[in-house]
Amino acid sequence: MEISWNLPEMVSSAYAPLFVSHSRIIAYKGSRGSGKSEAMAIKVIYDIVTKPYVNWLVLRRYANTNRQSTFTLIQKVANRMGVSGFFQFNASLPEITYKPTGQKILFRGADKPLSITSISVETGNLCRQWVEEAYQLESEEAYETIEESMRGVIDDPEGFYQTIFTFNPWSERHWLKKRFFDEKTKVDDVLALTTTYKDNPFLDEDYIGRLIELKRRNPRRAKVAVDGEWGVAEGLVFENFVVENFDLTEVLKDAIPVHGLDFGFSHDPTAFAEAAVNLKTKDIYIFNELYKTGMFTKDIFNWLVVNGYQNTTITADCAEDRLIAELRALGIRRINRSKKGKGSIMYGIDFMQGFTIHILPSCVHAAEEFNSYAFSKDKDGNWINKPVDKDNHFIDALRYGLEPLIMPNKNKSDRMEEFKKLGLGR
Ligand SMILES: Nc1ncnc2c1ncn2[C@@H]1O[C@H](COP(=O)(O)OP(=O)(O)OP(=O)(O)O)[C@@H](O)[C@H]1O
Ligand SMILES: [Mg+2]
């Protein structure tokens, strides 16, 4: 087969190492839209077609997210590279086969480790791995088990193993930093790189405009999303959270479910939070989220119904009386408005700070917000006890949801006040 790919035209030079390096590990942290996923899809196809011994494992945190992301992207890129006719795309598995040789591109999730250890390929070796959105892999140990499936002798004398990680570096506390980026602690034979939107010549002006706007609007978040730097923990409102897997059935036995809704539209997302609160052990378990811009009342209603929340008690943002009334009229019977009292934000935050907050890894937006919701600074650069009111939509939704658990005491004293005014109390 005659193929003439002009790689420098197809990918930016920031991704050249993907096509020349033999490092055992290449770790790409990067800003939003820096071209990581696209470059990796090109690399997947390139290695299959040019190296007959290569089979790929494409790994994400959850197996069922591959079809709509990595699989679709690789298919699109194979088309662009003019070779899709040589591949068989099986979307239902999903799986991709290179027809001339039978080499495979396999898709798996860290949620199903057994489906990885049992992989065997017909030709060549399983010697390439792409870990997409690696930030979502919260457990280093779980990852190590998966990595162990990539071993054995490669028949091809030129052959080598390689794993590539791509991710947005939301927090400096992630194991990826110690393992691949920090000089003192990083493993051998790793190439650790950073890319930003400036490394992606294929972005449109609109997208770049939004990134630059984010720099102005929320510099802390922009550090990660625009500059591709590690998110810093200093000044975070919540230090008491962990992103981890938990057994929901077990958790729900002793916990109270809470539901909150924060409304947004074009710029801000509409956010829904579902969590379980254990008042005895002081744990909050976050296990479901909605996070989406451009939702009309009807869309919110549909989402709530489809996901089984039609008859759930939901506390919603009191600034949006009309939306609440509309949702109630449509049939969300038990939606209530949050109370707005002086200091209610800090009151809610204080309450949440008294718990350990566990976030299920599938709640990616919740995790992002907890990793970037920070206190403000005064003009001298000192932290002040007031959070920056930005990118806190999920957290607001959760706060509303928690309100019935926070308010009882307050209500009682409020009621006492009322009694006093009426001359009825002591
Ligand atoms: N090599 C390329 N050829 C053509 N278009 C590209 C290429 N690289 C990037 N793009 C364009 O830029 C967009 C952003 O690139 P990509 O999705 O790869 O970024 P990313 O770094 O994976 O972003 P995120 O961190 O948000 O996942 C793509 O949707 C595509 O339109
Ligand atoms: Mg990507």
PDB file of N, CA, C and O and ligand atoms in Angstrom, residues 7 9-12 15 30-40 42 73 76-77 80 130 132-133 166-170 195-197 199-204 207 225, ligand 1:
ATOM      1  N   LEU A   7       3.144  14.396   8.034  1.00  0.00           N
ATOM      2  CA  LEU A   7       2.849  14.597   9.455  1.00  0.00           C
ATOM      3  C   LEU A   7       2.918  16.054   9.914  1.00  0.00           C
ATOM      4  O   LEU A   7       2.032  16.520  10.618  1.00  0.00           O
ATOM      5  N   GLU A   9       2.154  18.606   8.511  1.00  0.00           N
ATOM      6  CA  GLU A   9       0.935  19.317   8.123  1.00  0.00           C
ATOM      7  C   GLU A   9      -0.264  18.836   8.932  1.00  0.00           C
ATOM      8  O   GLU A   9      -1.242  19.549   9.121  1.00  0.00           O
ATOM      9  N   MET A  10      -0.181  17.600   9.399  1.00  0.00           N
ATOM     10  CA  MET A  10      -1.338  16.999  10.069  1.00  0.00           C
ATOM     11  C   MET A  10      -1.405  17.302  11.560  1.00  0.00           C
ATOM     12  O   MET A  10      -2.491  17.365  12.138  1.00  0.00           O
ATOM     13  N   VAL A  11      -0.237  17.434  12.184  1.00  0.00           N
ATOM     14  CA  VAL A  11      -0.223  17.759  13.620  1.00  0.00           C
ATOM     15  C   VAL A  11       0.808  18.839  13.901  1.00  0.00           C
ATOM     16  O   VAL A  11       1.793  18.970  13.185  1.00  0.00           O
ATOM     17  N   SER A  12       0.578  19.574  14.982  1.00  0.00           N
ATOM     18  CA  SER A  12       1.523  20.622  15.335  1.00  0.00           C
ATOM     19  C   SER A  12       2.800  19.987  15.892  1.00  0.00           C
ATOM     20  O   SER A  12       2.802  18.850  16.367  1.00  0.00           O
ATOM     21  N   TYR A  15       3.407  17.881  19.057  1.00  0.00           N
ATOM     22  CA  TYR A  15       3.089  16.455  19.147  1.00  0.00           C
ATOM     23  C   TYR A  15       4.058  15.584  18.352  1.00  0.00           C
ATOM     24  O   TYR A  15       3.856  14.372  18.238  1.00  0.00           O
ATOM     25  N   GLY A  30      -2.389  19.208  29.397  1.00  0.00           N
ATOM     26  CA  GLY A  30      -2.618  20.319  28.489  1.00  0.00           C
ATOM     27  C   GLY A  30      -3.892  21.068  28.753  1.00  0.00           C
ATOM     28  O   GLY A  30      -4.768  20.615  29.502  1.00  0.00           O
ATOM     29  N   SER A  31      -3.971  22.252  28.150  1.00  0.00           N
ATOM     30  CA  SER A  31      -5.158  23.085  28.299  1.00  0.00           C
ATOM     31  C   SER A  31      -6.304  22.468  27.521  1.00  0.00           C
ATOM     32  O   SER A  31      -6.132  21.490  26.786  1.00  0.00           O
ATOM     33  N   ARG A  32      -7.456  23.056  27.666  1.00  0.00           N
ATOM     34  CA  ARG A  32      -8.573  22.697  26.809  1.00  0.00           C
ATOM     35  C   ARG A  32      -8.197  22.983  25.359  1.00  0.00           C
ATOM     36  O   ARG A  32      -7.571  23.999  25.077  1.00  0.00           O
ATOM     37  N   GLY A  33      -8.597  22.087  24.479  1.00  0.00           N
ATOM     38  CA  GLY A  33      -8.442  22.343  23.054  1.00  0.00           C
ATOM     39  C   GLY A  33      -7.010  22.455  22.566  1.00  0.00           C
ATOM     40  O   GLY A  33      -6.734  23.104  21.557  1.00  0.00           O
ATOM     41  N   SER A  34      -6.068  21.817  23.264  1.00  0.00           N
ATOM     42  CA  SER A  34      -4.674  21.939  22.825  1.00  0.00           C
ATOM     43  C   SER A  34      -4.336  20.933  21.720  1.00  0.00           C
ATOM     44  O   SER A  34      -3.215  20.913  21.229  1.00  0.00           O
ATOM     45  N   GLY A  35      -5.294  20.101  21.373  1.00  0.00           N
ATOM     46  CA  GLY A  35      -5.071  19.163  20.267  1.00  0.00           C
ATOM     47  C   GLY A  35      -4.592  17.783  20.696  1.00  0.00           C
ATOM     48  O   GLY A  35      -4.182  16.972  19.855  1.00  0.00           O
ATOM     49  N   LYS A  36      -4.663  17.495  21.973  1.00  0.00           N
ATOM     50  CA  LYS A  36      -4.163  16.209  22.487  1.00  0.00           C
ATOM     51  C   LYS A  36      -4.909  15.013  21.894  1.00  0.00           C
ATOM     52  O   LYS A  36      -4.294  14.071  21.401  1.00  0.00           O
ATOM     53  N   SER A  37      -6.230  15.080  21.967  1.00  0.00           N
ATOM     54  CA  SER A  37      -7.013  13.923  21.535  1.00  0.00           C
ATOM     55  C   SER A  37      -6.865  13.682  20.036  1.00  0.00           C
ATOM     56  O   SER A  37      -6.712  12.539  19.590  1.00  0.00           O
ATOM     57  N   GLU A  38      -6.891  14.766  19.270  1.00  0.00           N
ATOM     58  CA  GLU A  38      -6.752  14.640  17.816  1.00  0.00           C
ATOM     59  C   GLU A  38      -5.386  14.060  17.452  1.00  0.00           C
ATOM     60  O   GLU A  38      -5.282  13.165  16.614  1.00  0.00           O
ATOM     61  N   ALA A  39      -4.343  14.588  18.095  1.00  0.00           N
ATOM     62  CA  ALA A  39      -2.992  14.110  17.791  1.00  0.00           C
ATOM     63  C   ALA A  39      -2.874  12.629  18.138  1.00  0.00           C
ATOM     64  O   ALA A  39      -2.258  11.845  17.405  1.00  0.00           O
ATOM     65  N   MET A  40      -3.482  12.238  19.247  1.00  0.00           N
ATOM     66  CA  MET A  40      -3.419  10.839  19.656  1.00  0.00           C
ATOM     67  C   MET A  40      -4.163   9.925  18.684  1.00  0.00           C
ATOM     68  O   MET A  40      -3.718   8.814  18.406  1.00  0.00           O
ATOM     69  N   ILE A  42      -4.444  10.379  15.554  1.00  0.00           N
ATOM     70  CA  ILE A  42      -3.560  10.236  14.394  1.00  0.00           C
ATOM     71  C   ILE A  42      -2.468   9.211  14.700  1.00  0.00           C
ATOM     72  O   ILE A  42      -2.151   8.333  13.904  1.00  0.00           O
ATOM     73  N   LEU A  73     -13.750   9.531  17.368  1.00  0.00           N
ATOM     74  CA  LEU A  73     -12.658  10.399  16.934  1.00  0.00           C
ATOM     75  C   LEU A  73     -11.674   9.640  16.041  1.00  0.00           C
ATOM     76  O   LEU A  73     -11.270  10.139  14.988  1.00  0.00           O
ATOM     77  N   LYS A  76     -13.155   9.230  12.673  1.00  0.00           N
ATOM     78  CA  LYS A  76     -13.122  10.491  11.927  1.00  0.00           C
ATOM     79  C   LYS A  76     -11.729  10.756  11.372  1.00  0.00           C
ATOM     80  O   LYS A  76     -11.557  11.120  10.201  1.00  0.00           O
ATOM     81  N   VAL A  77     -10.736  10.530  12.206  1.00  0.00           N
ATOM     82  CA  VAL A  77      -9.361  10.816  11.811  1.00  0.00           C
ATOM     83  C   VAL A  77      -8.875   9.836  10.733  1.00  0.00           C
ATOM     84  O   VAL A  77      -8.164  10.210   9.799  1.00  0.00           O
ATOM     85  N   ARG A  80     -10.057  11.185   7.571  1.00  0.00           N
ATOM     86  CA  ARG A  80      -9.263  12.335   7.155  1.00  0.00           C
ATOM     87  C   ARG A  80      -7.915  11.898   6.597  1.00  0.00           C
ATOM     88  O   ARG A  80      -7.379  12.512   5.694  1.00  0.00           O
ATOM     89  N   TRP A 130      -3.319   4.054  25.063  1.00  0.00           N
ATOM     90  CA  TRP A 130      -3.653   5.485  25.180  1.00  0.00           C
ATOM     91  C   TRP A 130      -4.633   5.637  26.333  1.00  0.00           C
ATOM     92  O   TRP A 130      -5.733   5.090  26.282  1.00  0.00           O
ATOM     93  N   GLU A 132      -6.895   8.073  27.837  1.00  0.00           N
ATOM     94  CA  GLU A 132      -7.535   9.353  27.509  1.00  0.00           C
ATOM     95  C   GLU A 132      -8.243   9.899  28.747  1.00  0.00           C
ATOM     96  O   GLU A 132      -8.850   9.133  29.512  1.00  0.00           O
ATOM     97  N   GLU A 133      -8.162  11.228  28.948  1.00  0.00           N
ATOM     98  CA  GLU A 133      -8.732  11.872  30.144  1.00  0.00           C
ATOM     99  C   GLU A 133      -8.229  11.157  31.400  1.00  0.00           C
ATOM    100  O   GLU A 133      -9.003  10.774  32.286  1.00  0.00           O
ATOM    101  N   THR A 166      -3.173  11.422  28.239  1.00  0.00           N
ATOM    102  CA  THR A 166      -3.593  12.779  27.889  1.00  0.00           C
ATOM    103  C   THR A 166      -4.618  13.251  28.911  1.00  0.00           C
ATOM    104  O   THR A 166      -5.522  12.484  29.286  1.00  0.00           O
ATOM    105  N   PHE A 167      -4.474  14.483  29.366  1.00  0.00           N
ATOM    106  CA  PHE A 167      -5.407  14.980  30.404  1.00  0.00           C
ATOM    107  C   PHE A 167      -5.270  16.480  30.644  1.00  0.00           C
ATOM    108  O   PHE A 167      -4.282  17.094  30.270  1.00  0.00           O
ATOM    109  N   ASN A 168      -6.298  17.057  31.276  1.00  0.00           N
ATOM    110  CA  ASN A 168      -6.247  18.425  31.814  1.00  0.00           C
ATOM    111  C   ASN A 168      -5.847  18.305  33.282  1.00  0.00           C
ATOM    112  O   ASN A 168      -6.472  17.573  34.037  1.00  0.00           O
ATOM    113  N   PRO A 169      -4.841  19.056  33.709  1.00  0.00           N
ATOM    114  CA  PRO A 169      -4.279  18.856  35.057  1.00  0.00           C
ATOM    115  C   PRO A 169      -5.009  19.633  36.148  1.00  0.00           C
ATOM    116  O   PRO A 169      -4.477  20.594  36.701  1.00  0.00           O
ATOM    117  N   TRP A 170      -6.221  19.197  36.494  1.00  0.00           N
ATOM    118  CA  TRP A 170      -7.067  19.993  37.397  1.00  0.00           C
ATOM    119  C   TRP A 170      -6.479  20.240  38.775  1.00  0.00           C
ATOM    120  O   TRP A 170      -6.725  21.262  39.383  1.00  0.00           O
ATOM    121  N   THR A 195       0.989  21.041  26.677  1.00  0.00           N
ATOM    122  CA  THR A 195       0.567  21.777  25.488  1.00  0.00           C
ATOM    123  C   THR A 195      -0.570  22.722  25.847  1.00  0.00           C
ATOM    124  O   THR A 195      -1.292  22.494  26.820  1.00  0.00           O
ATOM    125  N   THR A 196      -0.693  23.788  25.076  1.00  0.00           N
ATOM    126  CA  THR A 196      -1.794  24.726  25.300  1.00  0.00           C
ATOM    127  C   THR A 196      -2.521  24.959  23.976  1.00  0.00           C
ATOM    128  O   THR A 196      -2.107  24.438  22.936  1.00  0.00           O
ATOM    129  N   TYR A 197      -3.571  25.752  24.063  1.00  0.00           N
ATOM    130  CA  TYR A 197      -4.334  26.041  22.847  1.00  0.00           C
ATOM    131  C   TYR A 197      -3.452  26.679  21.776  1.00  0.00           C
ATOM    132  O   TYR A 197      -3.747  26.589  20.589  1.00  0.00           O
ATOM    133  N   ASP A 199      -0.699  25.637  20.849  1.00  0.00           N
ATOM    134  CA  ASP A 199      -0.091  24.562  20.060  1.00  0.00           C
ATOM    135  C   ASP A 199      -1.056  23.964  19.056  1.00  0.00           C
ATOM    136  O   ASP A 199      -0.715  23.018  18.356  1.00  0.00           O
ATOM    137  N   ASN A 200      -2.259  24.488  19.024  1.00  0.00           N
ATOM    138  CA  ASN A 200      -3.261  23.919  18.124  1.00  0.00           C
ATOM    139  C   ASN A 200      -3.654  24.931  17.041  1.00  0.00           C
ATOM    140  O   ASN A 200      -4.488  25.800  17.270  1.00  0.00           O
ATOM    141  N   PRO A 201      -3.066  24.805  15.839  1.00  0.00           N
ATOM    142  CA  PRO A 201      -3.352  25.769  14.772  1.00  0.00           C
ATOM    143  C   PRO A 201      -4.732  25.579  14.154  1.00  0.00           C
ATOM    144  O   PRO A 201      -5.155  26.363  13.305  1.00  0.00           O
ATOM    145  N   PHE A 202      -5.443  24.526  14.590  1.00  0.00           N
ATOM    146  CA  PHE A 202      -6.725  24.221  13.955  1.00  0.00           C
ATOM    147  C   PHE A 202      -7.925  24.822  14.691  1.00  0.00           C
ATOM    148  O   PHE A 202      -9.056  24.608  14.300  1.00  0.00           O
ATOM    149  N   LEU A 203      -7.678  25.569  15.768  1.00  0.00           N
ATOM    150  CA  LEU A 203      -8.792  26.125  16.544  1.00  0.00           C
ATOM    151  C   LEU A 203      -9.425  27.316  15.848  1.00  0.00           C
ATOM    152  O   LEU A 203      -8.739  28.106  15.206  1.00  0.00           O
ATOM    153  N   ASP A 204     -10.738  27.460  16.027  1.00  0.00           N
ATOM    154  CA  ASP A 204     -11.378  28.637  15.434  1.00  0.00           C
ATOM    155  C   ASP A 204     -11.330  29.818  16.419  1.00  0.00           C
ATOM    156  O   ASP A 204     -11.109  29.649  17.617  1.00  0.00           O
ATOM    157  N   TYR A 207     -13.506  29.812  19.695  1.00  0.00           N
ATOM    158  CA  TYR A 207     -13.002  28.966  20.784  1.00  0.00           C
ATOM    159  C   TYR A 207     -11.884  29.690  21.521  1.00  0.00           C
ATOM    160  O   TYR A 207     -11.866  29.756  22.751  1.00  0.00           O
ATOM    161  N   ALA A 225      -7.224  25.410  32.398  1.00  0.00           N
ATOM    162  CA  ALA A 225      -7.966  25.237  31.151  1.00  0.00           C
ATOM    163  C   ALA A 225      -7.341  25.972  29.971  1.00  0.00           C
ATOM    164  O   ALA A 225      -7.541  25.590  28.825  1.00  0.00           O
TER     165      ALA A 225
HETATM  166  N1  LIG B   1      -4.458  17.643  14.058  1.00  0.00           N
HETATM  167  C1  LIG B   1      -5.631  18.238  13.905  1.00  0.00           C
HETATM  168  N2  LIG B   1      -6.235  18.291  12.718  1.00  0.00           N
HETATM  169  C2  LIG B   1      -7.425  18.898  12.574  1.00  0.00           C
HETATM  170  N3  LIG B   1      -8.113  19.500  13.555  1.00  0.00           N
HETATM  171  C3  LIG B   1      -7.564  19.494  14.769  1.00  0.00           C
HETATM  172  C4  LIG B   1      -6.309  18.850  15.015  1.00  0.00           C
HETATM  173  N4  LIG B   1      -6.002  19.003  16.313  1.00  0.00           N
HETATM  174  C5  LIG B   1      -7.016  19.690  16.863  1.00  0.00           C
HETATM  175  N5  LIG B   1      -7.962  19.987  15.939  1.00  0.00           N
HETATM  176  C6  LIG B   1      -9.205  20.762  16.194  1.00  0.00           C
HETATM  177  O1  LIG B   1      -9.104  21.349  17.482  1.00  0.00           O
HETATM  178  C7  LIG B   1     -10.133  20.893  18.352  1.00  0.00           C
HETATM  179  C8  LIG B   1      -9.566  20.644  19.749  1.00  0.00           C
HETATM  180  O2  LIG B   1      -8.624  19.602  19.692  1.00  0.00           O
HETATM  181  P1  LIG B   1      -8.673  18.381  20.719  1.00  0.00           P
HETATM  182  O3  LIG B   1     -10.060  17.966  20.963  1.00  0.00           O
HETATM  183  O4  LIG B   1      -7.715  17.361  20.235  1.00  0.00           O
HETATM  184  O5  LIG B   1      -8.094  19.113  22.025  1.00  0.00           O
HETATM  185  P2  LIG B   1      -7.790  18.467  23.458  1.00  0.00           P
HETATM  186  O6  LIG B   1      -6.432  18.903  23.824  1.00  0.00           O
HETATM  187  O7  LIG B   1      -8.069  17.024  23.417  1.00  0.00           O
HETATM  188  O8  LIG B   1      -8.847  19.242  24.365  1.00  0.00           O
HETATM  189  P3  LIG B   1      -9.492  18.813  25.786  1.00  0.00           P
HETATM  190  O9  LIG B   1      -8.420  19.021  26.794  1.00  0.00           O
HETATM  191  O10 LIG B   1     -10.609  19.774  25.955  1.00  0.00           O
HETATM  192  O11 LIG B   1      -9.901  17.376  25.641  1.00  0.00           O
HETATM  193  C9  LIG B   1     -10.684  19.645  17.688  1.00  0.00           C
HETATM  194  O12 LIG B   1     -12.053  19.496  17.994  1.00  0.00           O
HETATM  195  C10 LIG B   1     -10.441  19.891  16.222  1.00  0.00           C
HETATM  196  O13 LIG B   1     -11.504  20.665  15.694  1.00  0.00           O
END
